[in-house]
Coordinates of C-alpha atoms in Angstrom, one line a residue:
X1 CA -9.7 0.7 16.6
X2 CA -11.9 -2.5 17.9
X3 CA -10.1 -4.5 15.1
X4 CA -6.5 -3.3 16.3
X5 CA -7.4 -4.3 20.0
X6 CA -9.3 -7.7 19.4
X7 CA -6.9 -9.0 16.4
X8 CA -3.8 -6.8 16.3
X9 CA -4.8 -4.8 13.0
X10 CA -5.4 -6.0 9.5
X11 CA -6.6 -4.6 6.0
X12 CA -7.8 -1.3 5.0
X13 CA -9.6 -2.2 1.6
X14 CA -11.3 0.5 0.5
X15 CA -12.2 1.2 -3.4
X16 CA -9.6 3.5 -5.2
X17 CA -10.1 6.9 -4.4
X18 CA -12.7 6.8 -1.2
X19 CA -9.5 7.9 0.9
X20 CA -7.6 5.1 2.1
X21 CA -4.5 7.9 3.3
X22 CA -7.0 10.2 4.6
X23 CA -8.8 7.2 6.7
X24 CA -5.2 6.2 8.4
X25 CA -4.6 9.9 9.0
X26 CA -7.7 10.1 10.8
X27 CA -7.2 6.9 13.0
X28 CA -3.8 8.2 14.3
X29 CA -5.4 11.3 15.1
X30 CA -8.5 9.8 17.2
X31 CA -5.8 7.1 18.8
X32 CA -3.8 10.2 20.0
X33 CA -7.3 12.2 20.8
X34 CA -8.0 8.6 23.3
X35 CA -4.3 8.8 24.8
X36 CA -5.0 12.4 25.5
X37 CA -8.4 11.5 27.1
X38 CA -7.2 8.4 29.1
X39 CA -4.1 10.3 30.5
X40 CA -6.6 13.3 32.0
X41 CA -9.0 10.8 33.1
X42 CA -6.6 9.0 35.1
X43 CA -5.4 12.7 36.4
X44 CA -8.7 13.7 37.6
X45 CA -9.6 10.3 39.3
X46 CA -6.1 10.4 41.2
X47 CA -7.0 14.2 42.4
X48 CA -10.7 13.3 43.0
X49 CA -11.7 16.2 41.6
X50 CA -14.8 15.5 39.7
X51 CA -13.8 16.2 36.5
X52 CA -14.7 12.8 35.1
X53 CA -16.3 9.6 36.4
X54 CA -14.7 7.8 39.1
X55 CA -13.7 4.1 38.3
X56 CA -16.0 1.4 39.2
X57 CA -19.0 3.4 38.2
X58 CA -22.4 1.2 38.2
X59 CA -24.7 3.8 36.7
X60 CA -24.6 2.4 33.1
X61 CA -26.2 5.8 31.8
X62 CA -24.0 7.8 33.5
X63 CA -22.1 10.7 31.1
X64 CA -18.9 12.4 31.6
X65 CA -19.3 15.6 33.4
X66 CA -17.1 17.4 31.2
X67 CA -18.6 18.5 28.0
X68 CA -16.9 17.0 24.6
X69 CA -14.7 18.8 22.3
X70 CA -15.9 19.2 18.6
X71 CA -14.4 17.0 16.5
X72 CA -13.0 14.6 19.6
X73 CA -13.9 11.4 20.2
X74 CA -16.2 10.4 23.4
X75 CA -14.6 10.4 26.7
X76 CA -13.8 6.8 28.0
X77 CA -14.2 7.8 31.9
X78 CA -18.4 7.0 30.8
X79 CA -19.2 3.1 31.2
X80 CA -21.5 3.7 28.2
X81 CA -18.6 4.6 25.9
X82 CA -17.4 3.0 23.1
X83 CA -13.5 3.9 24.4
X84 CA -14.3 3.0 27.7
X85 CA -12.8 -0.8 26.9
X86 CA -10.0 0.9 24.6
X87 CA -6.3 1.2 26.3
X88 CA -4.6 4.0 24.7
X89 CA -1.9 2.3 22.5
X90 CA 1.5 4.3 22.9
X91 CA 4.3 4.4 20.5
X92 CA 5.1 6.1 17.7
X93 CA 3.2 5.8 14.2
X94 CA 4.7 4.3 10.8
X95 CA 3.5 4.6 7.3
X96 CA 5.7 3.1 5.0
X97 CA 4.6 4.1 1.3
X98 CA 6.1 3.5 -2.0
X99 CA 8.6 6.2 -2.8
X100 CA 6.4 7.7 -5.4
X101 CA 3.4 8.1 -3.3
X102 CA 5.5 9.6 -0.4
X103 CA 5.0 13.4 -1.8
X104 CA 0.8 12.8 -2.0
X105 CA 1.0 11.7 1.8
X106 CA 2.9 14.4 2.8
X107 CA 0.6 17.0 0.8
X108 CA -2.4 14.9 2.5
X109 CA -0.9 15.7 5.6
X110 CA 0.1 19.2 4.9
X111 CA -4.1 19.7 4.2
X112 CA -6.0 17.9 6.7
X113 CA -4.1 17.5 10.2
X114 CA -3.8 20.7 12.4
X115 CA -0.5 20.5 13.5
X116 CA -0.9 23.7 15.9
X117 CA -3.1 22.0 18.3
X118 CA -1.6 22.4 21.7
X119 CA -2.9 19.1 23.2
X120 CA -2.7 16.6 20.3
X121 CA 0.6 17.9 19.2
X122 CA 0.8 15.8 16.1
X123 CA 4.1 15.8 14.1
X124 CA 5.4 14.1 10.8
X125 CA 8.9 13.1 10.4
X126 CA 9.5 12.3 6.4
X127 CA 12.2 9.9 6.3
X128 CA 12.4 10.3 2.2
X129 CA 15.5 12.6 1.5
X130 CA 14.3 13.3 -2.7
X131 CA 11.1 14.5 -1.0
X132 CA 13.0 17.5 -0.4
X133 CA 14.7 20.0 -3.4
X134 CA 15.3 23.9 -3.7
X135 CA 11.7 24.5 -3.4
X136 CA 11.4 23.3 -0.1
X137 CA 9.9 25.9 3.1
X138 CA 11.7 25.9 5.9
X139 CA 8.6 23.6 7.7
X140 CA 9.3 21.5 5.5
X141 CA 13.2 20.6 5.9
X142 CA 12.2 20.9 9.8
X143 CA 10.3 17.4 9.0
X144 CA 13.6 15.8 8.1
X145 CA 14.6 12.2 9.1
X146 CA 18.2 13.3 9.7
X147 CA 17.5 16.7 11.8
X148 CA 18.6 15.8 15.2
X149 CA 15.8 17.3 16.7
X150 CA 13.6 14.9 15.3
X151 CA 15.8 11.9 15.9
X152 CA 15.8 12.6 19.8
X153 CA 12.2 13.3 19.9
X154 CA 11.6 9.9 18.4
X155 CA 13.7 8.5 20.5
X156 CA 12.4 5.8 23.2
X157 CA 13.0 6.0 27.0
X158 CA 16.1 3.9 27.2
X159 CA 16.8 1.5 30.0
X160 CA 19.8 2.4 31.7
X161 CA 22.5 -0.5 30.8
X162 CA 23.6 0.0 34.6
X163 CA 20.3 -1.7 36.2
X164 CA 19.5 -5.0 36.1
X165 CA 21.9 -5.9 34.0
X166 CA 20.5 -4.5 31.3
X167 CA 17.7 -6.5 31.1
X168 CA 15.1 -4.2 30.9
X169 CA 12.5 -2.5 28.7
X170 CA 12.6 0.7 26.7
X171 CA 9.6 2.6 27.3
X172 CA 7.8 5.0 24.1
X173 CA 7.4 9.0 25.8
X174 CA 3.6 10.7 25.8
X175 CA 4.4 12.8 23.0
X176 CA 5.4 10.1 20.7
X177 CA 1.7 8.5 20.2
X178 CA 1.8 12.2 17.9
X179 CA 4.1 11.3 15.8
X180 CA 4.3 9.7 12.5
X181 CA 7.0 8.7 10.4
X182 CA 6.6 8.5 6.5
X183 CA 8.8 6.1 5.7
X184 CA 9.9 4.0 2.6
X185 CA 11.3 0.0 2.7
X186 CA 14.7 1.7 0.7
X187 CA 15.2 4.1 3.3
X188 CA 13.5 2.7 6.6
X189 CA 16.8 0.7 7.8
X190 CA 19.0 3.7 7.6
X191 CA 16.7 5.6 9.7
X192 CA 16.7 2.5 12.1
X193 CA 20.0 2.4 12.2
X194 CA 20.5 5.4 14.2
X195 CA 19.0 3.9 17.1
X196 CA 20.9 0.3 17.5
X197 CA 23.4 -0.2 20.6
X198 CA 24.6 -3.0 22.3
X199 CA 22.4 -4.9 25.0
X200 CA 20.6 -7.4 25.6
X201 CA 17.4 -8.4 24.2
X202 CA 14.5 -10.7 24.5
X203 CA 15.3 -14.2 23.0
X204 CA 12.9 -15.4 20.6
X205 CA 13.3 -18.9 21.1
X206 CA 13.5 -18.6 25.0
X207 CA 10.2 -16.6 26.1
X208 CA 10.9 -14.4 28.9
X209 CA 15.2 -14.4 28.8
X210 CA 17.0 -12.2 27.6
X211 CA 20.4 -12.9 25.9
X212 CA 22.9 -10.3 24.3
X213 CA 22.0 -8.6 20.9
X214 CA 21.0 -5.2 19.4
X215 CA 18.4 -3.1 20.9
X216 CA 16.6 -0.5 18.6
X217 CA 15.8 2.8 21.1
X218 CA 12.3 3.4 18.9
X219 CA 8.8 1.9 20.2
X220 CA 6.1 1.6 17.6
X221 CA 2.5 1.6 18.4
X222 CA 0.7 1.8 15.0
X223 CA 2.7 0.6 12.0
X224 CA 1.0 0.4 8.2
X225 CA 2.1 -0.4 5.1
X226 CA 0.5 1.6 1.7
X227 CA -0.1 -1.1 -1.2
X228 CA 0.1 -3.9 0.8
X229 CA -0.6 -6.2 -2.6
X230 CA 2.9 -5.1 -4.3
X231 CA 4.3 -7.0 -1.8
X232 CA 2.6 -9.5 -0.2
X233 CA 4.7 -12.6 0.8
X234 CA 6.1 -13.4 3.9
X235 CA 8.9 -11.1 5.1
X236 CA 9.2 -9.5 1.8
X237 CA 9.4 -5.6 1.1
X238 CA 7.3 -3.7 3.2
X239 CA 5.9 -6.4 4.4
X240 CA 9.1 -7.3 5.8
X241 CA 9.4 -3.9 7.6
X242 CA 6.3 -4.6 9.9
X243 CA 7.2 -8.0 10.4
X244 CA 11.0 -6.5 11.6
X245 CA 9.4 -4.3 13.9
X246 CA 11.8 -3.7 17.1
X247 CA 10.1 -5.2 19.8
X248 CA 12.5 -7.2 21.4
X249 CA 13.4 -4.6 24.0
X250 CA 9.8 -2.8 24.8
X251 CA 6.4 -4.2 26.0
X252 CA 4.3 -2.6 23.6
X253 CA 2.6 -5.0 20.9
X254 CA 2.4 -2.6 17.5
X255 CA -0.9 -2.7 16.1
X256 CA 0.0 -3.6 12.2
X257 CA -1.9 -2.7 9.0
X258 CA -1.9 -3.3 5.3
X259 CA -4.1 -0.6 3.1
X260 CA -5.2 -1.9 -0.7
X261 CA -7.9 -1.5 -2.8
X262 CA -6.9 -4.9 -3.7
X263 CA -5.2 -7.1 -1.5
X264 CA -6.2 -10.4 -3.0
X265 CA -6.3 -9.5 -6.2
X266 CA -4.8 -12.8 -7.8
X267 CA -4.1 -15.1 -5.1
X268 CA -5.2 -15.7 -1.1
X269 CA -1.3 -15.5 -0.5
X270 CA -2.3 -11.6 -0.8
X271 CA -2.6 -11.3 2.9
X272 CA 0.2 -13.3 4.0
X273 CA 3.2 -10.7 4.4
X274 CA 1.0 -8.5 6.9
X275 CA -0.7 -11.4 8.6
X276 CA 2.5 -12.9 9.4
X277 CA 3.7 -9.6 11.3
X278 CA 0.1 -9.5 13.0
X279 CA 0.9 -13.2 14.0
X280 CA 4.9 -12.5 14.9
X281 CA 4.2 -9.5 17.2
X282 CA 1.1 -10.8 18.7
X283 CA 0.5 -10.9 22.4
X284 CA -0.4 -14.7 22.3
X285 CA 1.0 -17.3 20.5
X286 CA -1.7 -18.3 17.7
X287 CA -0.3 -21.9 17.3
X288 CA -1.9 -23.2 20.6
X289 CA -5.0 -20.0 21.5
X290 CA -7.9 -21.0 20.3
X291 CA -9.4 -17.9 19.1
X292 CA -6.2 -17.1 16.4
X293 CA -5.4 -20.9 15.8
X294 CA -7.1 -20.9 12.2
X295 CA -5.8 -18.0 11.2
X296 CA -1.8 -19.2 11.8
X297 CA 0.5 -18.9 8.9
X298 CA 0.5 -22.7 8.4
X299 CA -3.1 -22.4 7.8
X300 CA -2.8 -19.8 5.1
X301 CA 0.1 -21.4 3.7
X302 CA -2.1 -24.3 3.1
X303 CA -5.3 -22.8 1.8
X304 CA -2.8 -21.0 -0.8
X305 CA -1.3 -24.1 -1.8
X306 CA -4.7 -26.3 -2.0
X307 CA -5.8 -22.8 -4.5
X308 CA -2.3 -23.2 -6.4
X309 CA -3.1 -26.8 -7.6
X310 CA -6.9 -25.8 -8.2
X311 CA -5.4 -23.4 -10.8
X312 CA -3.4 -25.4 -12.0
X313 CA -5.3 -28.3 -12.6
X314 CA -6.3 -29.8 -15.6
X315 CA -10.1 -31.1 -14.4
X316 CA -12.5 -28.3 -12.8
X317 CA -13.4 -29.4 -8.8
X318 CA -16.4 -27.0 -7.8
X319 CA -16.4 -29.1 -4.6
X320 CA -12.5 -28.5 -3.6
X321 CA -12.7 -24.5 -4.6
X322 CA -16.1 -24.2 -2.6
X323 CA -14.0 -25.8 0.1
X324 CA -11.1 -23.4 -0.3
X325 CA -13.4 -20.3 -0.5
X326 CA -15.4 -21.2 3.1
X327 CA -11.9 -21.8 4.7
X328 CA -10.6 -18.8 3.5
X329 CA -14.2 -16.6 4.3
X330 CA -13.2 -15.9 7.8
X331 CA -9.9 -14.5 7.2
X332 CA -11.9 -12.0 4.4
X333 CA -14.5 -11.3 7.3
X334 CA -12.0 -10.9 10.6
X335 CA -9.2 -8.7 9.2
X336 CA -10.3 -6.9 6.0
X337 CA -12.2 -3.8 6.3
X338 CA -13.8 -2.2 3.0
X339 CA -15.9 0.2 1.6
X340 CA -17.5 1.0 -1.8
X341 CA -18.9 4.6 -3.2
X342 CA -21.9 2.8 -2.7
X343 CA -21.2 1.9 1.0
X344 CA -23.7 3.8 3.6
X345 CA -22.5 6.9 5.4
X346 CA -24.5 8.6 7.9
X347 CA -27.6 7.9 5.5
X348 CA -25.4 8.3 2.1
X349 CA -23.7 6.7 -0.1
X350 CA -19.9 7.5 0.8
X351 CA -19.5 9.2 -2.8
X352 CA -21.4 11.6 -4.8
X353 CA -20.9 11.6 -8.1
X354 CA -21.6 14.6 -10.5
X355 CA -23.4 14.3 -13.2
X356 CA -21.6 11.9 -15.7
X357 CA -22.1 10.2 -18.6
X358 CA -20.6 6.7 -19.0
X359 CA -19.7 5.0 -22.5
X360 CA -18.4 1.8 -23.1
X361 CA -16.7 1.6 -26.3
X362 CA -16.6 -1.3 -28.6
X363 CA -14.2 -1.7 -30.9
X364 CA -14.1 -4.4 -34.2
X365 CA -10.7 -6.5 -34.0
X366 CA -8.3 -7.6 -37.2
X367 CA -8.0 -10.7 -37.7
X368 CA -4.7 -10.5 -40.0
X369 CA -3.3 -8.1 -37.3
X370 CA -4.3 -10.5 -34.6
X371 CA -2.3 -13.3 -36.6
X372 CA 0.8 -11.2 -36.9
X373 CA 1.0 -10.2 -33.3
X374 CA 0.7 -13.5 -32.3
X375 CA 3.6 -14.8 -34.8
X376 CA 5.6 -11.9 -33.6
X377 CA 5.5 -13.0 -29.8
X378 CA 6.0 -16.5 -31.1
X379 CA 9.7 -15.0 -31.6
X380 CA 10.5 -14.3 -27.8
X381 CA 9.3 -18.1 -26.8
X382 CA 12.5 -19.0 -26.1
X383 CA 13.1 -15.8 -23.2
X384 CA 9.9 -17.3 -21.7
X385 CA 11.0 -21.0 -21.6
X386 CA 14.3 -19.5 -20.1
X387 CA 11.9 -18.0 -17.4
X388 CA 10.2 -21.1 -16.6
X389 CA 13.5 -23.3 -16.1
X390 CA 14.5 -21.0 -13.9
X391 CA 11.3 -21.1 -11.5
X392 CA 11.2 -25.2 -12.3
X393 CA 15.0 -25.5 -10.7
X394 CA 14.4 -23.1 -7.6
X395 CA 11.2 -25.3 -7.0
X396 CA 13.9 -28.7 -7.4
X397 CA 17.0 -26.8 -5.5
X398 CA 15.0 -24.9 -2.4
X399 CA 12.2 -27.2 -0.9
X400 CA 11.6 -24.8 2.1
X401 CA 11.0 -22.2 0.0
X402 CA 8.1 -23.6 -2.1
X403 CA 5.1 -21.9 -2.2
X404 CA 3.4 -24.7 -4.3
X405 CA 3.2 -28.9 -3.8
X406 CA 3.5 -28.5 -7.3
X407 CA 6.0 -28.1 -10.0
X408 CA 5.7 -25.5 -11.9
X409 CA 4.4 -26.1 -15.7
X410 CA 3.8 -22.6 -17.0
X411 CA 4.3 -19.0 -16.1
X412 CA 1.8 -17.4 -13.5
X413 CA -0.7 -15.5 -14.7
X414 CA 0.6 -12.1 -13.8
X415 CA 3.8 -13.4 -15.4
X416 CA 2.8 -14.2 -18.6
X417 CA 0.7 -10.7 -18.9
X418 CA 4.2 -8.9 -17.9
X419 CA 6.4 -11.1 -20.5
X420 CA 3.9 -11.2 -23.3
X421 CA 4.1 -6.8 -23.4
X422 CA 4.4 -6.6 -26.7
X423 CA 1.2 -8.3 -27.5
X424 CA -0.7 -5.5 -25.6
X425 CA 1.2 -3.0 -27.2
X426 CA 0.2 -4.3 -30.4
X427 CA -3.5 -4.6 -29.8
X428 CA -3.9 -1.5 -29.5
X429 CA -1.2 -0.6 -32.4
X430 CA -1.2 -2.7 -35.3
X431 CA 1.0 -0.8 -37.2
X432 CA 4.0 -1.2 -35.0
X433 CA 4.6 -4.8 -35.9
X434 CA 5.4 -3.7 -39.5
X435 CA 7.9 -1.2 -38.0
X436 CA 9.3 -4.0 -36.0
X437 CA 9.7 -5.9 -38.4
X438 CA 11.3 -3.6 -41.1
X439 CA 14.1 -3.9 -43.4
X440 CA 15.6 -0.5 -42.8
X441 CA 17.3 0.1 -39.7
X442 CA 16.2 3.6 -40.0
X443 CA 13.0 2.8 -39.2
X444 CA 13.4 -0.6 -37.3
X445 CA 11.8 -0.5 -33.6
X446 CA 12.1 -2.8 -31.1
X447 CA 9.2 -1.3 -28.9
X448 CA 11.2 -1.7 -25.8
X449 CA 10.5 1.5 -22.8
X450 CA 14.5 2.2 -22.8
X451 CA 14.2 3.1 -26.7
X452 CA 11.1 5.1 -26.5
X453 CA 12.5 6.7 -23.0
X454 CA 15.4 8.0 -25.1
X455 CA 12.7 9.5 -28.0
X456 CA 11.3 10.9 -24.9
X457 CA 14.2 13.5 -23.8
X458 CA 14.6 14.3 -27.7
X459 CA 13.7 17.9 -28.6
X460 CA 10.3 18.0 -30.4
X461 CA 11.1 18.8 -33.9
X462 CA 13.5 15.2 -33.2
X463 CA 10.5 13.6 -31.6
X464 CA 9.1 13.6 -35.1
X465 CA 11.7 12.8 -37.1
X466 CA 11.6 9.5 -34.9
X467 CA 10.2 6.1 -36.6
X468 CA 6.8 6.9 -34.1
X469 CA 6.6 10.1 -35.9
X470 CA 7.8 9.5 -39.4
X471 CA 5.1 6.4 -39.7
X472 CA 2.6 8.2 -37.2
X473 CA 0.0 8.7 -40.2
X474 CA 0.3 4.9 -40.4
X475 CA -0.3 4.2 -36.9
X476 CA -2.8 6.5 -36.1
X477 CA -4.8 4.6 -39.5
X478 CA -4.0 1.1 -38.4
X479 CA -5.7 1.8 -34.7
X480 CA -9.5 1.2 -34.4
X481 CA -8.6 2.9 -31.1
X482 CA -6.5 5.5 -31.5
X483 CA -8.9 6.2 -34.4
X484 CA -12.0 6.9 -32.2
X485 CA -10.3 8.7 -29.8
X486 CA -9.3 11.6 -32.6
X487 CA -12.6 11.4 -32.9
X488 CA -13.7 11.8 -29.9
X489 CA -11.3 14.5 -28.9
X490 CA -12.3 15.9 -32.0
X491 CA -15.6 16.6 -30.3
X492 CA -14.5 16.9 -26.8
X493 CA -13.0 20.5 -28.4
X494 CA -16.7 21.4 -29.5
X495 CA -18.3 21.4 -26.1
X496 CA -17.6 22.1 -22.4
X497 CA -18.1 20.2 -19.2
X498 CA -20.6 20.5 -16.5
X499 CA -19.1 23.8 -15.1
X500 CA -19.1 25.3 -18.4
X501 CA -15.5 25.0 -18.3
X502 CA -13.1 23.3 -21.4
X503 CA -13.0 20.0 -21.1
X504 CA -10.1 17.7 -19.4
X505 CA -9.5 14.5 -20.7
X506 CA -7.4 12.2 -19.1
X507 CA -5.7 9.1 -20.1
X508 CA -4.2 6.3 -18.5
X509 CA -1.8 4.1 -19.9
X510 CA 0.5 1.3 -18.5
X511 CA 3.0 1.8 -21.7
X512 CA 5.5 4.6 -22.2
X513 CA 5.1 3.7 -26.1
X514 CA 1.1 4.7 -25.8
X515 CA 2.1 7.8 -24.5
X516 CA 4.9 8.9 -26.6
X517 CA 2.1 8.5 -29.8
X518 CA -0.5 10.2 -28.2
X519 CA 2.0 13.0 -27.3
X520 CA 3.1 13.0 -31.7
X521 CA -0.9 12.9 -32.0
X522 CA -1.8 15.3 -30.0
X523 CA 1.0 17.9 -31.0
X524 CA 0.3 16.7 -34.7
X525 CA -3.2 16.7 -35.3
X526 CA -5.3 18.8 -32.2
X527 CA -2.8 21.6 -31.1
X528 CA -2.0 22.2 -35.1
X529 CA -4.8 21.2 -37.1
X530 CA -3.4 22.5 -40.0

């Protein structure tokens, strides 16, 4: 809430797992409880009725005469409050999620907000129509993007085209500050859509005029994006969502955020999609105030580019990367919130873990197998020199759209993991490359998801008469790792967990080709032994 008001929002960087959905939940929820507590505040101090402290109060110890409700934050009427220096920030809410995690924030939803509260009056709107199949209650479809209900509801007080020309503000309604819409970048301009008409609108490069255009009849107040790392340039994907905003016919300034466990992961350039929205819908202009001028696009832009040629460098420069990490430390501390399991919580640690046991396991490479992956990828050098022409002649072609001084030589990082798959696949499976390589087109594979995808959505007794489950005995033998874990679900059958319950296992995998053995495995050698 402090960072919202002081900056104009920023990152959510929690560790996977501590809550990151839950957290934003909760934040819309106390922003609507301080709406809710500055609108009766400003009630009782125009009736003079004592309810609440009148303005101007000089006792700094003063309380609010009314007593809290559980769970609500403190009353601002109190000098001593924390809200006291907190405008309530009206508007609608936004979360726009990746479409696969739409159905886990709904069901977090669903769980922890009380949607029969009289006074909060909080509402979702899901704006994701294959969230909805035959299964759906009728609460549910009610929470439909394309119910007119909703869409009036969301609706902004329009300024009537017959005053002034026009020229005039929309204005969000008190209800609205309860309202969030779950939204996705593929379906978010649709929805938007609904709302355009004629008018006129501010002019961007003329503060303070307004000139004809389209005027979009929703306000938002709070506006987040979920995995603000998968998209993270400048008016790209989600990103480009918050920075598209309409604000060009209402006074309210959104406060924007970005929630990742990892939103620099690889590269400073992590921040820049929802630091540029901050920066376009901010209430001063950060090119000339003093207080935002480092933290100006052009500044990132700069840092990232000064990082680029550091990593791709030939000669190590501790002094240069020291230089880049201290002018880069202030945007980490400003805008980027974060917590650990470890973090302190009301004289905790955030997490409790049950009792665990943790086991690294260390497995002995092959050195012949390590040889023949490696001449295998050697085979698909040419896709990855097609790749890097590519990247070198939009670097020569489209100047303005460098995010480098420097021409490309090789792939990015991230690129090279993604192109060099099969190496990974591999590691772990020796006894593919034989099958990739074979003679018989029976059994030829070419390890690619689309192939294994279509073994997939065979019936079983076809799932093994595939080449993963004709040569599985081979496989399975030719992987120290799938070798151990037989093993070690071998004995994982033996014993239970610390409920006295049978034990789960559960494995994560980026590689539908991982799976599809460990599905032949498992069917094969646990569920019939025999």
């Amino acid at each position: 809430m402090l960072n919202s008001r002081s900056l104009g929002g920023g990152f959510v960087a929690d560790d996977m797992g501590l809550g990151k959905t839950l957290s934003f939940l909760a934040y819309i929820i106390v922003e609507r409880q301080l709406s809710i507590l500055w609108r009766e505040v400003r009630k009782s101090r125009d009736l003079k009725d004592g309810k609440h402290l009148v303005e101007g109060q000089t006792n700094a110890h003063a309380t609010c005469p009314q007593a809290g409700q559980p769970g609500w934050i403190v009353c601002p009427c109190a000098p001593s409050s924390p809200t006291t220096s907190m405008n309530p920030q009206p508007g609608l809410r936004m979360a726009c999620v990746p479409p696969a995690l739409v159905s886990s924030w709904w069901g977090q939803w669903k769980t922890h907000v009380d949607t029969t509260h009289p006074l909060l009056g909080m509402r979702i709107v899901v704006d994701h129509p294959a969230a909805f199949n035959d299964k759906s209650t009728i609460e549910d479809l009610n929470t439909q993007s394309t119910k007119v209900v909703n869409q009036d509801r969301m609706k902004a007080d329009v300024f009537r085209k017959d005053r002034n020309g026009g020229k005039g503000y929309d204005h969000p309604r008190d209800h609205q500050a309860g309202w969030l819409l779950l939204t996705t970048k593929e379906n978010y301009g649709k929805f938007a859509k609904r709302f355009e008409s004629k008018g006129q609108v501010l002019d961007p490069e003329n503060p303070g005029e307004w000139k004809s255009g389209i005027r979009v009849a929703l306000v938002f107040g709070i506006a987040m994006i979920d995995e603000s790392h998968e998209e993270f340039f400048k008016n790209k994907g989600r990103a480009q969502i918050l920075a598209n905003l309409p604000t060009r016919n209402c006074s309210v300034t959104p406060f924007i955020w970005g929630y990742s466990g990892t939103p620099i992961a690889q590269t400073p350039r992590g921040l820049e999609g929802v630091l540029w929205a901050i920066e376009k819908h901010s209430w001063v202009d950060w090119a000339t105030d003093p207080k935002f001028q480092r933290f100006e696009w052009k500044q990132l832009d700069a840092i990232c580019k000064r990082f680029d040629a550091q990593i791709k460098s030939s000669t190590r420069d501790d002094a240069a990367v020291a230089q880049i990490i201290a002018d880069f430390e202030p945007f980490m501390v400003n805008f980027i919130i974060r917590r650990t399991s470890s973090t302190d919580w009301f004289g905790h640690t955030l997490m409790k873990l049950k009792p665990h046991v943790h086991q690294d396991v260390w497995l002995k490479g092959n050195e012949k197998a390590t040889n023949d992956t490696a001449a295998f990828e050697a085979l698909f050098d040419s896709n990855r020199k097609v790749m890097l022409e590519r990247l070198q002649a939009n670097w020569d072609n489209f100047p303005e759209k460098r995010l480098s001084d420097i021409r490309p030589t090789l792939l990015w990082f991230n690129t090279m993991v993604r192109e060099t798959w099969r190496s990974r696949l591999l590691a772990t499976f020796p006894g593919l490359c034989k099958l990739a390589h074979s003679q018989n087109e029976a059994d030829r594979l070419t390890l690619t998801e689309d192939e294994v995808i279509g073994f997939f959505r065979s019936p079983d007794q076809k799932e093994r008469a595939t080449p993963y489950g004709r040569h599985l005995k081979n496989i399975v033998e030719t992987s120290p790792k799938c070798l151990w874990l037989y093993e070690f679900i071998t004995q994982l059958n033996t014993q239970q967990d610390w409920d006295n319950q049978v034990e789960k296992l559960v494995i994560l995998t980026a590689f539908p080709q991982a799976a599809f053995i460990l599905k032949l495995v498992s069917a094969i050698y646990h569920l019939n032994p025999n």
